[in-house]
mmCIF file of C-alpha atoms in Angstrom:
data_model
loop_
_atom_site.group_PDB
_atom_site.id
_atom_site.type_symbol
_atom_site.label_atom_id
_atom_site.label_comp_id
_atom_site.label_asym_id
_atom_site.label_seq_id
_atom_site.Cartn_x
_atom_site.Cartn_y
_atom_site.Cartn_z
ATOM 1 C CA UNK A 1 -135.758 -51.575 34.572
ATOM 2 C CA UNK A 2 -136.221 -47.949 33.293
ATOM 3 C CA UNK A 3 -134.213 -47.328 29.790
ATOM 4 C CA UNK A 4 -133.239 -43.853 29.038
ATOM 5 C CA UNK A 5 -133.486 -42.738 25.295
ATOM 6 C CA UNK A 6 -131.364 -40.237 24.656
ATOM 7 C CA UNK A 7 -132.219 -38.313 21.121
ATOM 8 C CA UNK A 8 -130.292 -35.055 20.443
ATOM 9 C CA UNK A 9 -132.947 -33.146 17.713
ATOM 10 C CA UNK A 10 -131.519 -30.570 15.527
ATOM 11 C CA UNK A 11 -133.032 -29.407 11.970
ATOM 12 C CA UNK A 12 -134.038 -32.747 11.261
ATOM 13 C CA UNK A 13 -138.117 -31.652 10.812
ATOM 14 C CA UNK A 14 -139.064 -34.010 8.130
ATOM 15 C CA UNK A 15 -138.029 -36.908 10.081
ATOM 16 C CA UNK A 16 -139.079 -36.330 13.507
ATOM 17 C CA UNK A 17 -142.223 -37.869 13.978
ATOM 18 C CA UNK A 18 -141.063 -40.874 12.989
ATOM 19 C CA UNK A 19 -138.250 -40.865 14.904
ATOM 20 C CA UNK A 20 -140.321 -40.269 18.269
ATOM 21 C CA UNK A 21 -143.039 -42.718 17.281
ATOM 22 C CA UNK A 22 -140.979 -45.672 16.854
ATOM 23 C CA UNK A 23 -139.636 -44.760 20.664
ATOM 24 C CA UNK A 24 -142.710 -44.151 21.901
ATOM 25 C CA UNK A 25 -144.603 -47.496 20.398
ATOM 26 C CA UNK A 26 -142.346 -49.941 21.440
ATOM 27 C CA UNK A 27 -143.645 -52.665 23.426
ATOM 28 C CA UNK A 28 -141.236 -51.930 26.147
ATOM 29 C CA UNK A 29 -142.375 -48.910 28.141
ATOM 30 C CA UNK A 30 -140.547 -48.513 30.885
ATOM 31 C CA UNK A 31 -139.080 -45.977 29.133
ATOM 32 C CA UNK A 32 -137.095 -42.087 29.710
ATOM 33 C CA UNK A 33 -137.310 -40.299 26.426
ATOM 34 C CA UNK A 34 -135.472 -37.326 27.085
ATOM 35 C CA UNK A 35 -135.501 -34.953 23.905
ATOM 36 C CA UNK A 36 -132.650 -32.440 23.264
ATOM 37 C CA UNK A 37 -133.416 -29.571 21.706
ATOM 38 C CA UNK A 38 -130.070 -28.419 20.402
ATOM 39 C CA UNK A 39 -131.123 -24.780 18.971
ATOM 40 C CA UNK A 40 -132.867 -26.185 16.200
ATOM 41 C CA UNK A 41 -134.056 -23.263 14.187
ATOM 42 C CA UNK A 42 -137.248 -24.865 12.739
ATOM 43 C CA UNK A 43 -139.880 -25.990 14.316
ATOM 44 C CA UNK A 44 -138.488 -29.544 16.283
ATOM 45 C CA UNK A 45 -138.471 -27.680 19.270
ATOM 46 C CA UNK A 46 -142.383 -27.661 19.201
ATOM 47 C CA UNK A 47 -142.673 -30.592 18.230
ATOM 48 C CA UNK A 48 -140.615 -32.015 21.073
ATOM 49 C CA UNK A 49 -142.850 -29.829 23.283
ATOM 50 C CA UNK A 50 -145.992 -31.589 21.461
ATOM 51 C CA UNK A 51 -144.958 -34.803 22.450
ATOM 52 C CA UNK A 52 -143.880 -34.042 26.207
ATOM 53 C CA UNK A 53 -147.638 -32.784 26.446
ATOM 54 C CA UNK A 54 -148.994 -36.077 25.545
ATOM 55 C CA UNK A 55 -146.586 -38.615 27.054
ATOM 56 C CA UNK A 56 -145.519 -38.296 30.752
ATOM 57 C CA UNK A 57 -142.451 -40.839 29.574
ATOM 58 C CA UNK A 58 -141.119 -37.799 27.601
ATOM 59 C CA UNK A 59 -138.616 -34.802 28.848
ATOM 60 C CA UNK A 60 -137.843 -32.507 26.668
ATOM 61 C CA UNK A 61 -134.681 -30.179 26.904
ATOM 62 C CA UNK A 62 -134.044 -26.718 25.431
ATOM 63 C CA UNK A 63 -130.642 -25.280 24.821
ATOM 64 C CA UNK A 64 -127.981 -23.272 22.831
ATOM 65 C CA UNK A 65 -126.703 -24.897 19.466
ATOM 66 C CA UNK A 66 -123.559 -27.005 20.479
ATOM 67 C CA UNK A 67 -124.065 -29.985 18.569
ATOM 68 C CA UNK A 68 -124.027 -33.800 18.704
ATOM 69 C CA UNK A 69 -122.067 -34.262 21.799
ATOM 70 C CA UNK A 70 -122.994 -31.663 23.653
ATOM 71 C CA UNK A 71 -126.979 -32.548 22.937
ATOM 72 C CA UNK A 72 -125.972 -35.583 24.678
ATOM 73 C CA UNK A 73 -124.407 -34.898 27.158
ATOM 74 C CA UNK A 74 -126.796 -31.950 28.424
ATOM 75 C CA UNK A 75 -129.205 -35.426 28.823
ATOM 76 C CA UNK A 76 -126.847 -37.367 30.540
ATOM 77 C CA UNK A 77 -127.645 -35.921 33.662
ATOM 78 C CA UNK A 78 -131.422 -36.611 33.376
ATOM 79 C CA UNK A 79 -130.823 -40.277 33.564
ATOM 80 C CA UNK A 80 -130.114 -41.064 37.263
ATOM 81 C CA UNK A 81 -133.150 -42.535 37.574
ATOM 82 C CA UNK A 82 -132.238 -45.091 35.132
ATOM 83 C CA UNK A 83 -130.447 -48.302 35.321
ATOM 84 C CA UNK A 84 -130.474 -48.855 31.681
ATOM 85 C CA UNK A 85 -129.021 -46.091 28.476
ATOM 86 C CA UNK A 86 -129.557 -45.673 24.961
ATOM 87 C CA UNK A 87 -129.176 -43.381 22.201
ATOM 88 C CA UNK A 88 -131.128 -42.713 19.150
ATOM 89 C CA UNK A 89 -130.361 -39.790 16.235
ATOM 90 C CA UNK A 90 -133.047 -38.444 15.899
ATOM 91 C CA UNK A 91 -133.326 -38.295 11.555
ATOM 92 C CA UNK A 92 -133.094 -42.737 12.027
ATOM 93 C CA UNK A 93 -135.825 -44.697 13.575
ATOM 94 C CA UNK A 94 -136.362 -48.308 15.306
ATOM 95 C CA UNK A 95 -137.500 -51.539 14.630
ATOM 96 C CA UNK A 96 -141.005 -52.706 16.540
ATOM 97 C CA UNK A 97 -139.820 -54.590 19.794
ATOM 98 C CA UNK A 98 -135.949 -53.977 19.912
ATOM 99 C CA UNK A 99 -135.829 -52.636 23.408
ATOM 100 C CA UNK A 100 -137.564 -55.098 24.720
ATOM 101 C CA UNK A 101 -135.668 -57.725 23.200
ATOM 102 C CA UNK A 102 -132.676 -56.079 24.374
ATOM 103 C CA UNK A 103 -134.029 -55.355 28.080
ATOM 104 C CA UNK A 104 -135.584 -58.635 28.708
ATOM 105 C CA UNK A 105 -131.968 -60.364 27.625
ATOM 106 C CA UNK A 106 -130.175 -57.739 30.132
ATOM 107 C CA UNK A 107 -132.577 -58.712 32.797
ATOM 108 C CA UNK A 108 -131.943 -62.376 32.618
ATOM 109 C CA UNK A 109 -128.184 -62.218 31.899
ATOM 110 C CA UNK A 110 -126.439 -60.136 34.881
ATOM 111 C CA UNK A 111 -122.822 -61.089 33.414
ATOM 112 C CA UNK A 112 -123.725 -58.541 30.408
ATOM 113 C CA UNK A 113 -122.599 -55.028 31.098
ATOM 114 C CA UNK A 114 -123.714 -54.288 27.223
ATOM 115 C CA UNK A 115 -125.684 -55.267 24.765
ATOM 116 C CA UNK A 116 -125.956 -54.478 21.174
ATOM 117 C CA UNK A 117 -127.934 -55.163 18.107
ATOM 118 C CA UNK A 118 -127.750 -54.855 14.462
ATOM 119 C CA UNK A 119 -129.029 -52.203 11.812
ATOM 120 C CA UNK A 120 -130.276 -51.369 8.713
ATOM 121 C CA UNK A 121 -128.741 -48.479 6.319
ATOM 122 C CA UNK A 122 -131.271 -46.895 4.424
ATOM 123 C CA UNK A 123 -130.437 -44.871 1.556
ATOM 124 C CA UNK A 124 -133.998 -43.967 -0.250
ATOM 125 C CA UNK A 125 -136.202 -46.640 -0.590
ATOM 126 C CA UNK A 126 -133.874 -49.179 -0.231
ATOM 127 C CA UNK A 127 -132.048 -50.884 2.905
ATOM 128 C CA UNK A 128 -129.270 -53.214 3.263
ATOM 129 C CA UNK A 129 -129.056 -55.213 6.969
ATOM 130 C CA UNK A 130 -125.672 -54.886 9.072
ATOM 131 C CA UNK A 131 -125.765 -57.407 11.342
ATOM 132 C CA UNK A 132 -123.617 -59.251 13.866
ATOM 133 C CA UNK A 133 -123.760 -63.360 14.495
ATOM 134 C CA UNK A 134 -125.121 -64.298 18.158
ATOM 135 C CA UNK A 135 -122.203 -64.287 20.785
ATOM 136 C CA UNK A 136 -120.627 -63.346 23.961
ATOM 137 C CA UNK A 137 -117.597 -61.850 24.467
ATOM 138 C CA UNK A 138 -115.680 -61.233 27.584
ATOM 139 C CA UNK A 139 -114.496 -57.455 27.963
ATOM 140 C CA UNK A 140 -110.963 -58.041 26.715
ATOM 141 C CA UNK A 141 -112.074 -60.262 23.603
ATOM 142 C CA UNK A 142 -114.892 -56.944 23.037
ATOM 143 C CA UNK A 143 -112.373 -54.686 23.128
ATOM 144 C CA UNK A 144 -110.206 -56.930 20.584
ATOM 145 C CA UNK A 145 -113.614 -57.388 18.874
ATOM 146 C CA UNK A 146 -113.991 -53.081 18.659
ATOM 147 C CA UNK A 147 -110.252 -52.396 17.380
ATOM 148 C CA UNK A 148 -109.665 -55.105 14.772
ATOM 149 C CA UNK A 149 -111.857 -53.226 12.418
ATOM 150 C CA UNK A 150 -113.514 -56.312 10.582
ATOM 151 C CA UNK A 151 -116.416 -57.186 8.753
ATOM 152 C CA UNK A 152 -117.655 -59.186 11.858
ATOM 153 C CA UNK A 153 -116.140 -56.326 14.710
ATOM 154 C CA UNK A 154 -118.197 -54.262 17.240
ATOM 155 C CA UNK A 155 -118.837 -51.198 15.558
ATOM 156 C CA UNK A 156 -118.009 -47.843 17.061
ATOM 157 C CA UNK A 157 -122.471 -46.547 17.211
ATOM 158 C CA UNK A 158 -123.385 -46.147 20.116
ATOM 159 C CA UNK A 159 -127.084 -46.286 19.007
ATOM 160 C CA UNK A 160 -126.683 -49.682 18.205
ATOM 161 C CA UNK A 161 -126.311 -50.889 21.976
ATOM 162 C CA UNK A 162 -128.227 -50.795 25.278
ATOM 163 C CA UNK A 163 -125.789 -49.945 28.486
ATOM 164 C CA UNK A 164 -126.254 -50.457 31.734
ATOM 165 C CA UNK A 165 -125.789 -46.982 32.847
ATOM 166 C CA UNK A 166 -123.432 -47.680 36.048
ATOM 167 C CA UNK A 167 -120.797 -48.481 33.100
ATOM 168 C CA UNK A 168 -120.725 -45.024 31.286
ATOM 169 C CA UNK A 169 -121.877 -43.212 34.554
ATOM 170 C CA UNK A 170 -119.469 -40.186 34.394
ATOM 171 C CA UNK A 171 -118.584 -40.391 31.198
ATOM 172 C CA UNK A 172 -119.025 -37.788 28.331
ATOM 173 C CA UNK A 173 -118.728 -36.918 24.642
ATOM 174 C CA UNK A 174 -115.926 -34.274 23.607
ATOM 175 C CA UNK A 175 -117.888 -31.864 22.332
ATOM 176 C CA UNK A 176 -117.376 -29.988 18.852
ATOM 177 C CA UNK A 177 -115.766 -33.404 17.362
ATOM 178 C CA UNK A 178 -117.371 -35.068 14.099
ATOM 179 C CA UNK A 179 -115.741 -38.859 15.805
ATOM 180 C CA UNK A 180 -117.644 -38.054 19.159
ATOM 181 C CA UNK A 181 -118.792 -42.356 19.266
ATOM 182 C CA UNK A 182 -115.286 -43.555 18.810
ATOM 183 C CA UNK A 183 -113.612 -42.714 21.556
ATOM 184 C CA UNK A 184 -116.910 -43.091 23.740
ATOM 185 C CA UNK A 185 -117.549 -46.555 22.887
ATOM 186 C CA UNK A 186 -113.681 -47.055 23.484
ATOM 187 C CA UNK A 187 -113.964 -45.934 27.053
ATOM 188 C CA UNK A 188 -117.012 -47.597 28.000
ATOM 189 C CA UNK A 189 -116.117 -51.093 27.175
ATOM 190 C CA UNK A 190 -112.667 -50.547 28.730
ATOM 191 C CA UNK A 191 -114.735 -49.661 32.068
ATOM 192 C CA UNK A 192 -116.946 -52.747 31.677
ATOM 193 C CA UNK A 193 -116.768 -55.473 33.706
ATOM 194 C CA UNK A 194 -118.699 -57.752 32.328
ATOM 195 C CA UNK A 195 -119.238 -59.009 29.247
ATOM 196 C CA UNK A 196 -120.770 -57.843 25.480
ATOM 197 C CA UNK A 197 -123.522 -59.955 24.053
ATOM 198 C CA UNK A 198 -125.007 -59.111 20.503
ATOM 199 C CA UNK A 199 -127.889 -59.762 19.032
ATOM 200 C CA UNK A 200 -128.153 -60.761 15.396
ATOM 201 C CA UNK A 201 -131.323 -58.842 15.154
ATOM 202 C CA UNK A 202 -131.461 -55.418 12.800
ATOM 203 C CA UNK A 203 -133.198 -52.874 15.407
ATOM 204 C CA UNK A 204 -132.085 -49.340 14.498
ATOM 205 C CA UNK A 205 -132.624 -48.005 10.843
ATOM 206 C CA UNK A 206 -129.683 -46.217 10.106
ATOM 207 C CA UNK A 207 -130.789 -43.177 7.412
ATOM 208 C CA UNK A 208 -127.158 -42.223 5.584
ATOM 209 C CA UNK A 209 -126.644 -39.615 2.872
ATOM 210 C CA UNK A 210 -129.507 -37.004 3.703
ATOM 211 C CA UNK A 211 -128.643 -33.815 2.670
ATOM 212 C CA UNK A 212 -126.528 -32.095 5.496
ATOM 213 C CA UNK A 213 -125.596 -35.510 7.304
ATOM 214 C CA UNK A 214 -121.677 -36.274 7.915
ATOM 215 C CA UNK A 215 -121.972 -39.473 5.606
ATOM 216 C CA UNK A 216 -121.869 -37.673 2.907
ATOM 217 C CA UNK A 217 -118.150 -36.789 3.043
ATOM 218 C CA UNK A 218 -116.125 -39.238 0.782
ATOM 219 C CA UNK A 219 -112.679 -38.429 2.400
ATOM 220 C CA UNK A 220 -113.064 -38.188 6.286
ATOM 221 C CA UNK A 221 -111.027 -35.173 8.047
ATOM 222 C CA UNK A 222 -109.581 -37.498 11.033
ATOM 223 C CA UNK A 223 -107.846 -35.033 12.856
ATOM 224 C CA UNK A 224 -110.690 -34.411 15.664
ATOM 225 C CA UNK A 225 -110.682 -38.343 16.324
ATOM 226 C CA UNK A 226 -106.998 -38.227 17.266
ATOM 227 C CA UNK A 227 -107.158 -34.763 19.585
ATOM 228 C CA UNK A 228 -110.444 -36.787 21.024
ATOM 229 C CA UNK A 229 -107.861 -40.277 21.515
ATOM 230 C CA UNK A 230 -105.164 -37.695 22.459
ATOM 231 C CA UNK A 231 -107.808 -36.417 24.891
ATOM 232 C CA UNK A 232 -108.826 -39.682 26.387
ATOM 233 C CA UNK A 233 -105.031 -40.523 26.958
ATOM 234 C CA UNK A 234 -104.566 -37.432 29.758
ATOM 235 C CA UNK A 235 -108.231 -38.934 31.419
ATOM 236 C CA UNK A 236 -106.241 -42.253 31.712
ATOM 237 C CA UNK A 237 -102.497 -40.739 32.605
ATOM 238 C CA UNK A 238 -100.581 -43.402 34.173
ATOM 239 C CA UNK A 239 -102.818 -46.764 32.418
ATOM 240 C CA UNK A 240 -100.331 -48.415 30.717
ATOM 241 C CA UNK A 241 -103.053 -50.720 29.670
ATOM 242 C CA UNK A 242 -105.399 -47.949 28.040
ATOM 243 C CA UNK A 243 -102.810 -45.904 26.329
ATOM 244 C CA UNK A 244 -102.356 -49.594 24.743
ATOM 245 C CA UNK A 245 -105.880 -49.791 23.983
ATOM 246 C CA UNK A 246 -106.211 -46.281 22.387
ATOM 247 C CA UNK A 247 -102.587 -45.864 20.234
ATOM 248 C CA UNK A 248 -104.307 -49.193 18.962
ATOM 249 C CA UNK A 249 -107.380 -47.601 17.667
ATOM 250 C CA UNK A 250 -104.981 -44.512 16.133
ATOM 251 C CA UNK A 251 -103.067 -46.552 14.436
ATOM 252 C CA UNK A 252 -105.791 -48.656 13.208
ATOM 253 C CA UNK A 253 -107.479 -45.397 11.676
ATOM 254 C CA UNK A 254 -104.539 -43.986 10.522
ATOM 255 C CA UNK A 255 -103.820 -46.998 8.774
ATOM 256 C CA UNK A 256 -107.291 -47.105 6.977
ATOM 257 C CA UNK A 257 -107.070 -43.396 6.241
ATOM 258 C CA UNK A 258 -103.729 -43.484 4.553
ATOM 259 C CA UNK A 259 -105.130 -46.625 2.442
ATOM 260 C CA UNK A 260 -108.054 -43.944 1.260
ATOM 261 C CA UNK A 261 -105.389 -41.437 0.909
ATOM 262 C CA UNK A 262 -103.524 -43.625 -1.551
ATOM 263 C CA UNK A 263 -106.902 -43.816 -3.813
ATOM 264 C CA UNK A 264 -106.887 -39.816 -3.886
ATOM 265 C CA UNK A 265 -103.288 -37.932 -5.071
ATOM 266 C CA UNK A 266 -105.179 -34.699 -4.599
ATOM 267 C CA UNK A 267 -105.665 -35.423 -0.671
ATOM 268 C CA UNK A 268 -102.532 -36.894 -0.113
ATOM 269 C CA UNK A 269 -100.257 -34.371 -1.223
ATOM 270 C CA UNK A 270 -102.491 -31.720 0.616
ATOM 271 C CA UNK A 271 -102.904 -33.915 3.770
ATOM 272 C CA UNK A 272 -99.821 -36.501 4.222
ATOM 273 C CA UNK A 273 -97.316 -34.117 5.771
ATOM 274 C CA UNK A 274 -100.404 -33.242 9.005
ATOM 275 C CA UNK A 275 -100.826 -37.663 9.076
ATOM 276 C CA UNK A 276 -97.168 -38.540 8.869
ATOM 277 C CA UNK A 277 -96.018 -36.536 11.421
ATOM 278 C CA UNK A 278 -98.901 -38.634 13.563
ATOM 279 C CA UNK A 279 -97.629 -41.933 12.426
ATOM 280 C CA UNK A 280 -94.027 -40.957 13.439
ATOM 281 C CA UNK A 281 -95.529 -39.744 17.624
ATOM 282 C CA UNK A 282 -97.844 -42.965 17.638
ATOM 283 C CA UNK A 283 -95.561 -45.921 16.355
ATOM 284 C CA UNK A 284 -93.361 -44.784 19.638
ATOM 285 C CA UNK A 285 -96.069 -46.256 21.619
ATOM 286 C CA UNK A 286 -97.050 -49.599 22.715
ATOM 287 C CA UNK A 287 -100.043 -50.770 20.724
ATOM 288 C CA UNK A 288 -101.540 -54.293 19.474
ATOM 289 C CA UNK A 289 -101.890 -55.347 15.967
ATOM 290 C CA UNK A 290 -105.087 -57.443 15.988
ATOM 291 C CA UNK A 291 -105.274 -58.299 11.939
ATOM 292 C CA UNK A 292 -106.139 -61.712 11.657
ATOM 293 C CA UNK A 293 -104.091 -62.233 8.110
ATOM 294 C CA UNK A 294 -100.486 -62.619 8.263
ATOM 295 C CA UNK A 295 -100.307 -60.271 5.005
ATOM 296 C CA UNK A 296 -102.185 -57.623 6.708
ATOM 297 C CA UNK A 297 -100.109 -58.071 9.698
ATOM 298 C CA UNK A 298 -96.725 -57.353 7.747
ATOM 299 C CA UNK A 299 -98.273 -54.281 6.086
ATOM 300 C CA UNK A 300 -99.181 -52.545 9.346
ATOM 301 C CA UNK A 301 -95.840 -53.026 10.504
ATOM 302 C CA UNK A 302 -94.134 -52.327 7.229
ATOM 303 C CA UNK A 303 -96.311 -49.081 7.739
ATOM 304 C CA UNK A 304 -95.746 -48.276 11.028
ATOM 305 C CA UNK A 305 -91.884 -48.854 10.154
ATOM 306 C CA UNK A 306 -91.814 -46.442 7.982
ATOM 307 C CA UNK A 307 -94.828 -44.480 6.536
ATOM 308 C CA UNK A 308 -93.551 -42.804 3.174
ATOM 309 C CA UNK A 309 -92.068 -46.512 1.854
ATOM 310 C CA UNK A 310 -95.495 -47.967 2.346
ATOM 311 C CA UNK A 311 -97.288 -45.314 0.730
ATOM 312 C CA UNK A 312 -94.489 -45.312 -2.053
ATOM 313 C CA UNK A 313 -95.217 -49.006 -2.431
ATOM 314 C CA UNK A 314 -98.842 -48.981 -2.519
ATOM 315 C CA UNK A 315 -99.320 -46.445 -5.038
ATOM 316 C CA UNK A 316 -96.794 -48.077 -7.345
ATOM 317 C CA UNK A 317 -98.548 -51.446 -6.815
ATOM 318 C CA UNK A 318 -101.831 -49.477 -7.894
ATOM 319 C CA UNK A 319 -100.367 -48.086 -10.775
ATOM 320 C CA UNK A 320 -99.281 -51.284 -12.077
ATOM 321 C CA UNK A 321 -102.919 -53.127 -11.240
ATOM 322 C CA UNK A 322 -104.741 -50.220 -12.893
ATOM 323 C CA UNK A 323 -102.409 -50.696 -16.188
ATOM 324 C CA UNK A 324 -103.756 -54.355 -16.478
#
């Protein structure tokens, strides 16, 4: 079963080479590697060219600056010929024998539409492991799995999971957002119809806080992931049961922003008026509140209910911790 690798390469020179090699060396190699070249101005391009020279598994593409999700999905494309899809950034690198872990539990397990696997974030020298306990979940307990936001959920990376390509087949990144794998990995286990396995295995190294990576924004800018839900909605008009699924995962984010917002006064009087008026359009909306806690549960209501009192409430509480 061919896998296609799908690494969109921009300005990331220093970490290229090891990027590619840890593709290239794995044990699997049945194997697409299709390079992007996303108008990086140093010299990736080459080296992409370099490594299409030597290895007839590699295809490199060359195009006009347009970022993440448009890298991608120039390569999407390119993968026809493959019943299996990946994706890799292409500053992060793998673990020796991930894919064919991953392939070789596809191949004997038909019921699983996707599988995914653990990683390590590496900041410097060091590295801490993120990874998930063995199981399999049916698509709706996935899906419950992705939006209940725990320390145990699916996580929204799509580099941290092999598909099998019929399930995304058509489907595409909005291009120009900075949330492009939320809504993605939404969509593509609410078209699955089979099931999620993980494995508890760390394959992916995960490189955060380089200079000139997203990470290192403390206070995350949300409003691209709701125009990409918003987005998603009008793909679905008419599915009652995915407008569920989505006003789930705004509410869920909006809920964990405004908690951040609460630590920050500066952010919160420059950026509640743009969330509230969000909270207000998505509480009209059916959605499900998947917190396990009964204390959480009430909160998310209380919050949904009414926005200002629960921010009102929090920061007093704060206060009042902080003074003892």
């Amino acid at each position: 079963m061919k896998l296609a690798v799908i690494v969109p390469v921009y300005k990331v020179e220093p970490y290229l080479h090891q990027c590619i090699d840890s593709i290239l060396s794995q044990s699997y190699r049945d194997l697409k590697v299709i390079l992007v070249d996303d108008g990086s101005p140093d010299s990736c391009g080459a080296i992409c060219d370099e490594y299409a020279e030597r290895d007839s598994r590699v295809q490199v593409l060359h195009k006009k600056n347009g970022g993440l999700s448009s890298a991608r999905n120039a390569a999407l494309p390119h993968t026809e010929d493959c019943p299996l899809l990946t994706f890799v950034d292409s500053d992060d690198w793998l673990e020796p024998g991930i894919y064919q872990e991953a392939v070789s539990y596809l191949q004997g397990h038909p019921e699983v539409d996707i599988l995914g696997y653990g990683h390590n974030k590496v900041l410097g020298s060091s590295s801490t492991p993120c990874l998930m306990p063995e199981m399999t979940l049916s698509r709706e307990d996935a899906l419950e799995s992705y939006l209940t936001a725990s320390k145990l959920s699916i996580e929204a990376t799509v580099w941290s999971r092999v598909y099998r390509r019929r399930v995304v087949e058509g489907l595409t990144f909005r291009e120009g957002s900075k949330w492009e794998d939320n809504v993605y990995s939404l969509e593509a286990f609410y078209r699955s119809e089979g099931a999620f396995h993980a494995l508890p295995i760390a394959g992916y190294n995960y490189r955060i806080q380089r200079p000139g990576a997203i990470t290192t924004t403390q206070l995350p800018d949300l409003r691209d992931l709701f125009a990409d839900i918003e987005e998603s909605i009008k793909r679905h008009t008419g599915d009652a049961s995915y407008l569920a699924y989505a006003n789930t995962l705004a509410v869920r984010s909006l809920w964990y922003h405004f908690r951040l917002l609460c630590r920050t006064p500066e952010a919160y009087e420059t950026e509640a008026k743009d969330y509230l008026a969000m909270a207000y359009r998505l509480r009209r909306r059916p959605f499900l509140n998947h917190f396990r806690s009964r204390s959480k549960r009430i909160k998310f209501r209380l919050f949904l209910l009414s926005p200002k009192t629960f921010v009102t409430a929090r920061r007093a509480f704060s206060k009042l911790k902080n003074k003892h």
